[in-house]
Each structure stands twice: as C-alpha cells, then as structure tokens.
Amino acid sequence: MKFRLYNTLSRTKEDFVPYNPPFVGLYVCGPTVYGDPHLGHARPAVTYDLLFRLLKALDYKVRYVRNITDVGHLEHDSDDGEDKLAKKARLEQLEPMEVAQYYTNRYRDAMKRLGVLPPSIEPQASGHIIEQIELVKQILNAGYAYESNGSVYFDVDKYNRDHNYGKLSGRSTDEMLSATRDLDGQSDKRKSYDFALWKKAAPEHIMRWPSPWSDGFPGWHLECSAMSRKYLGDRFDIHGGGMDLIFPHHECEIAQSTASMGHEAVRYWMHNNMITIDGRKMGKSLGNFITLEELFSGDNELLDKAYSPMTIRFFILQAHYRSTLDFSSEALSAAEKGLERLMNAMAALDKITPSDKSTVDVSKLKDECMESLCDDLNSPVAIATLFEWVKVVNQLHDGSQTLTADDLESLKSQFRFVVTDLLGLVPEMEKNEEELIGGLIAMILDVRKQAKEEKNWAVSDKIRDELARMGVTVKDRKDGTDWEIK
Amino acid sequence: MKFRLYNTLSRTKEDFVPYNPPFVGLYVCGPTVYGDPHLGHARPAVTYDLLFRLLKALDYKVRYVRNITDVGHLEHDSDDGEDKLAKKARLEQLEPMEVAQYYTNRYRDAMKRLGVLPPSIEPQASGHIIEQIELVKQILNAGYAYESNGSVYFDVDKYNRDHNYGKLSGRSTDEMLSATRDLDGQSDKRKSYDFALWKKAAPEHIMRWPSPWSDGFPGWHLECSAMSRKYLGDRFDIHGGGMDLIFPHHECEIAQSTASMGHEAVRYWMHNNMITIDGRKMGKSLGNFITLEELFSGDNELLDKAYSPMTIRFFILQAHYRSTLDFSSEALSAAEKGLERLMNAMAALDKITPSDKSTVDVSKLKDECMESLCDDLNSPVAIATLFEWVKVVNQLHDGSQTLTADDLESLKSQFRFVVTDLLGLVPEMEKNEEELIGGLIAMILDVRKQAKEEKNWAVSDKIRDELARMGVTVKDRKDGTDWEIK
C-alpha cells in the first residue's frame, strides 16, 4: 500500500520513499519539561504516535526519536547575589534537573494514559552538550557563524547568500527584520535575525557547561539538529512537530544542518495544526489553559466534567492533523459518546453467534481504514469507515445480518487491528471499579440474606458457592456478613 | 526521633547527622540498562525506597539521585570491519541508546509496580560526559592519574602514598595484586590494580565521545563520582548500593573524590546484602536467573506460580537489608500469606463499629514502627510489630476489644501511614477484575431472570434500577439480556 504524506517543504502530498527501506528515521520535537503537560502536548504526541503505528503496520523498521528539552532558563534568585550563592550548599539550591525530572515523569505518565507508545529513543538536550558543541564548531569552520563576546551566533546573511534561509516557512529576511523586537543579548548579534548557537551564561544562569567560547549553554535550535543526526544519521526521513515550530525552530534546524553538512538532513517535514479552546488560542495569560491532569480529573472550571484519556485521544483522531482542533465541552461530550459506541461494538462482537452463511463481505474493513490512513494520515475518514462497520456489527448482533465462524473471526481480528493496534484505542477501566465490585457483591448478599430469612438454604448456599468460585469468600457473622476477594 | 544507620566505612551503627539539615543528599547506584530488570534489581530499589520514605517521614528534604548506567560496551559486528561499517547508514546500525531506552523503560515500569517511588533525579551516564571529562582533568592535575596510549588511568600507588586506597573494602593493594587477572588493555596500565578513568575506543566500540586524550568513553567508576557531585555537592550524606559494589566500584569512587577534591564526598556508606535463589547465587550461567517480569507472571520453571509485585516488596522488607535474602517458592508463598493477612486487617478496619469506650491504647503503633525503622532500617521488626496490631484489629473486629470513634480513626490513620506511606504496600487489584465484574453481574441477572419468570416485576425492576445507579445499564432483548458499564 502506498503511503502519501504532506510535506511542508513542497506544500504538496508526496509519495513516501524512505532513504534506506525498510528502515525509517522519524524525529519529533518533544516537550519542554518545565511545566505540566497540557492539551497542546497531547495533539502532536497522538498524531506522531499514529504515524509511528502506521509505519510499523506498513512493515517499516522505524527508529522514532522524540527529544526532551531540559536545558531550561531557570535562574537563581537574583536577591542572592553571586557571593551569597557561592556560599550556599548545592543541596539548598534550586536544581533544574530535579524540576525537569519531575515534569518529565508527569509527561511520560500522561502519554502512557493517552495510549502513546514510548519512542525508540527519548534523548535529553542536557545529555548531548558535546554533540552540540561539535556542531557549533563545524558551523564556525564552514564560515556560517561568528563568535561575539563568548557567545556564538548563526550568520543568516552569509548563509542566505549561498543557501535559502526561509525555504520552509516562506519568510524573507526583510520580513523577519521588520518583525523582530529587541531581545536580551541582541547587542552581541550583527543582525536581529541571527540566532544563538551558544550563549555565554549570565552569573545567575544555573545550567552551564564549559565550551571553547565560554561557560554557557547551547541555543535552543541546536539540540534537535545534533540529536537527530546522532541517532538517525546525516539524512533521515521524517521530521515532525507543531506548526508553531516551522519558524524559527525548524527553519533554523535546516540552516544548521545545511551549514554544517552542505546538504539538508530531512526529506519530509510534517506539521500538526494547533488546538484552540472554545475558538480561542490556549494560553496561561488568556485564562483558558487546561493541563492533561485537569482534563482527566475534570478539575478546571472550563470543564463541565472529567474526560478520560481515551476520549481525548479519540477526539484528537477524529480531526485531521492539519486542521485546527477546537476543544469544547460539547465537542468532547460528542467524542465520548462516539467512543462509547465504538467500544460497545467491540464488546458486542464477542457476543455474536456465528451462522452457517455470511450475508456481508467483511474482507475489506482493514484495507479501507489503512487506505485512509495512508492518505496523509486521514484518521477522520478511517474513523468514519469504522463506524460504517459498527452499523454492521449491530446488524449482526440483532440478527439482521449473519456471518460464518471464519468471517466472524476475521471481522474481530480486523476490528482489533484497526481500533487497538493502529488507532491505539483501548477499553478503559472504570476508576471506581472496586466500588462497583463492592456494590455488586452487596446486592448479591442482599438476595442471599433474603433467601436465608425465607429459609431457602439451597439458594443461599448456591450464592455462597458461586461467589467462592469467583474468588469471593463469604463469612457469616453474628451481626452480618463479611466478604473478601482472594 | 533519632535515626541510626550502619556505616560500612566505620563498620558501626552511627547517629545520622546530615551536613545541612533539613536537606539530605542521597545517591544510589542504579541499573545497567542492557538487560531486563531482575530479582537483583528489586532488593536495592526497595531498600533505598524505604530509606527515602523514612527520611521524608522524619521531615528531611531529600534529594534522591539514582543513576542509569547506559554507557555500555556494545560493539559493532566484527565481521563488518571498519570500512564496511562506514558505508552503512546510521539507521541500519545497532544504536546502543535504543537498547538502553528499551531496558530503561522496562526498569521504570517494574519499579513502579514494586511501589518504588521515582527518585528526584535519574541522571544518565551518557548525558554527563563533560562532567566526567572535567573530573579526569582534575585528577590528572592533582597528579593521581597518568595518560597512556590515549587512555587515562588512576595511579593507585601514588594515591595510596598520600591516602588510603582500600579504606572502605578493607583490602590491601598486595591482596589486589594477587587477585587480579590479565584484562583487556591492561598493557597500558602501570599496575594491574590501576583503573581506567578514560578509555580510548577500539574501532568496533560504538559509544564514543571526543576528549583531550582520545575518542573514547569514561571508565565505569567515574560516572557516580561526577553525577553525585553535580547534583548533591562536594560533600553529601548517604551513598547506597549493593554489597558487591563495595569493591572496586565504591572504593574507586572514594579515591576519585579524594584525588580531585582533597577530601571524601560521602559521610555514610550503606550497602544492602545480596539475594540467593534456593540457597545459591543467582546467575545466568547458573541457570537460576529470574527476571521481575517472570516473577510477576510466573513464567519461569523455577517458579511454582506468579508472585505479585507487592508480594515481592513485602518479602524483601521482611528481611533486614544487611542479611542475605533467599528466594524460594516456599518463602514467597509464606510472604504472600503474610501480606494477605495484613491487607485483610486493613480492610477489616473499615468495618469496625466504634464503641463508647476503648479497651486498648492505640497511640503507639506508629511510634513503635518508626523506632524500628530508625534503628538501621529494621523493617522485619517493624513488620513484626505491625502484626501484633493485626491481632488487635482482629480482636476489635470480633468484638473482644473496643475503641471509641476517635481512637478508631487514629488507629486507621496510623495503619495507613505505616503500611502505605512508609512500607509502600498498597492493595493489589485482581488481574481478572473485569472477569469478576462480569461474573457478578451475570449472577445478579440470573436472579432477575428468575424473578421475571415468576412475574415478580418489583424485584426485577429493583435490580435493574440498582444496577443503573451503579452505572450498569441493562438492555432486555428477545433472546436474553445485554449489559454495559457507563
């Protein structure tokens, strides 16, 4: 099956042709781990998870690298001053990596709940400083960067004479000049659109490493160029990220790769569109910021109730990744109902009795869904197809259609493949399962109590024995009945 | 409450006095992530998790660092040769970090199941090469190391003239000489007991970084010295690990710190004893190697059945960390029964009816357990105390003792604190919970079916409504009844 995907670089859908089939190298920009994972993290994670699953289903051997941006900009309390700081024990000081670890763990947990498979490698920017320093040296040697006051900047004008800075975003340097504001440390730069490859650390800057130019830290754009090259090679297949990263981040990545190697690294650039909340951009300052934990627990005043991780996943998959996606309680409730219908159909499949003839041809479910996904990850169309098959399941269930045992088995396995393996949707356990079990047992013991009152020992003993068979031990006491699960 | 712990350095129990209270720095040697987590990983993880929990209960602010050893010794297939290798695309080659990521994820998942809290920072050795190179430079500058053929070795004789190499393990260099075998690259060393700080990489060695001496990789002992210093400071409180690490690993760490800083870094050295299996050392070559996953699933011929993560945790805590611990099916079964009794008591607590007077003094449960744990983490004594209280719970339950509502509340909260917060033991959900729910609902629907057959609509409707209240929707169909959980 041919896989076509939209390449931001060419602004067209292209046939996917990997450099070294069956190997595929996929790099996706991961989270900055100095805050709780939020809605904005869920969309790219689910989008590229779908791509990862699809590529594997197409029998490619995928190495999927998603980085952790942990080189943060935390600073020591400026009140402390340098001298006072030097006297403080290490343990008393803020440790950026402790903060980064905390949020990395939170991110990983949230991704797991969303059914997002762990990438093959999850490299940390702070763990690849040597590789970044080497890259700066190469760009300096190639003449596309200059040192200024302990920092190193990329020379956009020089690069633009030989190559094309702006080829991904379609921006010209003239536009960039008029759009840039005065920034911190800008005085060291020749042009406002030049970007930092290495920054000399101010005294209060906590994260710092020795380098040939200064004690400092790498510029943000550098980590992805260095880590993708280390793990995927000089040329690799797909680089993904949110649309907001096209400029400057990915534009700078292309410039860094081209400046250091003489050619670009990435063949297909993929970008997911943004999310909005009730039609507006999400932002802390806008007061409509929702973390994933708040979404899962319902603990945010913008939410009418909690939405489960699978509902969020399904909601994201219902839209095409290149469309904007608007979160609202209405839309989430609709997704919840849709997912429920799908999951009910999955459960109903197990209750269908096979017949001696098939009245529907079930051979195409998987292929139809795969075809939609192979058309630039068109998950909404794949899901619509799936719902046509939900109707069939309901007809099979009410007896208006029938399947032979073989066809039924094929339908089940295709459903499982598409729903579980490809879309990554799994049935969710109720939070309050234990409560439910307790409630059900109480109901049964009530029936038994009544039977005992009616001296119907046969029923009372039968209930006790059936419960025991299920691992529920019943102990009668003077003032009631205890039970425990073995 | 005074906390005393056994210091391997002094071979005595000492009062615990942190350098900068309320801060405590704790460093523990973590896993090498080139294999599946096994029994040998569970013991230190649970031991230092208990320490971490106890220190927090004593109101210390603990920064707990546990490293990931991912600088491995994987090599390219030697058949490939250097030339052929250079022609292979990066993606086609073995990538050590992909292997390391896989086993790191497996380790984290297993630790989570064992109730082991994530450490404050989990640094990777491969992410701290710069810090390790800086440390080598300092040791070279101090004159305690020499360069040889692109590698750098620690000069044990020179160090031993000024300091004491062997102070932790009690070994003398004479003994070491007679004990050492010829090793790879040994010819570059002056003495067989000298150890590598930096190794020049052979062509087939995959993991390598540039350094002032060669493209190579750090010696194994270096990472812990470098990372503990980075995150905990020049002097910190506790360093833990398995007893097998005393020599050479921890002895070398002391030498590296002293050589580079002029003083030791660690105040208390803690070592957990080893595990055996049916009385023998565990080892792949001995054929008695059990991974944690095999233990949890029962899928190993040495096991009569599966043992849950909490059973393993409880089993480890039942022994003192400085005693050897022998795994056998009998011992695990006994631990399983013990844990069950404890968990049943926890559940029974919720069913006790308060009385208007208390016949037992429940004020001391927590203090008694804390005192045992503060005596060098004496978890077996703490657990024995807990079981005295399990007897009390059973007496309260059968009515032979009574408690007022306040005392009952206090007993419950002390139990929760000791069992859940300190020992980290939580009730485990049955694997087959869904099955159980299905079975219970089927039983209830059977009762309803019978009621309907007897035209007892009141009972049949009542059952339907009660189920609906619990979120179980019942749908009657011609040929039976469907149900689903909302």
Coordinates of C-alpha atoms in Angstrom, one line a residue, chain A residues 12 28-30 60 65 83 87 90 105 110 119 134 170 175 177 230 236-237 253 255 261 282 323 350 398 421 425 475:
Chain A
T12 CA 2.1 19.1 -1.6
V28 CA 9.7 14.7 16.5
C29 CA 10.1 17.8 18.7
G30 CA 9.1 16.7 22.3
Y60 CA 8.9 -0.5 8.1
V65 CA 13.3 9.8 18.3
D83 CA 28.7 35.7 46.6
K87 CA 28.3 30.0 50.0
R90 CA 24.5 22.6 46.5
N105 CA 7.8 11.8 34.8
A110 CA 0.2 11.3 30.8
P119 CA 9.5 6.4 21.2
E134 CA 30.9 19.8 17.9
G170 CA 8.4 31.0 3.1
E175 CA 10.0 40.5 6.7
L177 CA 13.8 42.3 10.1
K230 CA 23.4 11.4 16.2
F236 CA 16.7 10.9 7.5
D237 CA 13.1 10.5 6.5
E253 CA 17.4 23.4 12.0
A255 CA 20.1 26.2 8.2
M261 CA 27.0 19.3 6.2
M282 CA -4.9 28.5 24.6
S323 CA -6.9 21.1 10.6
D350 CA -17.8 -11.2 21.3
D398 CA -29.7 -8.1 16.2
D421 CA -3.1 -1.5 17.1
L425 CA -7.9 2.9 21.4
K475 CA -18.0 -15.2 56.1

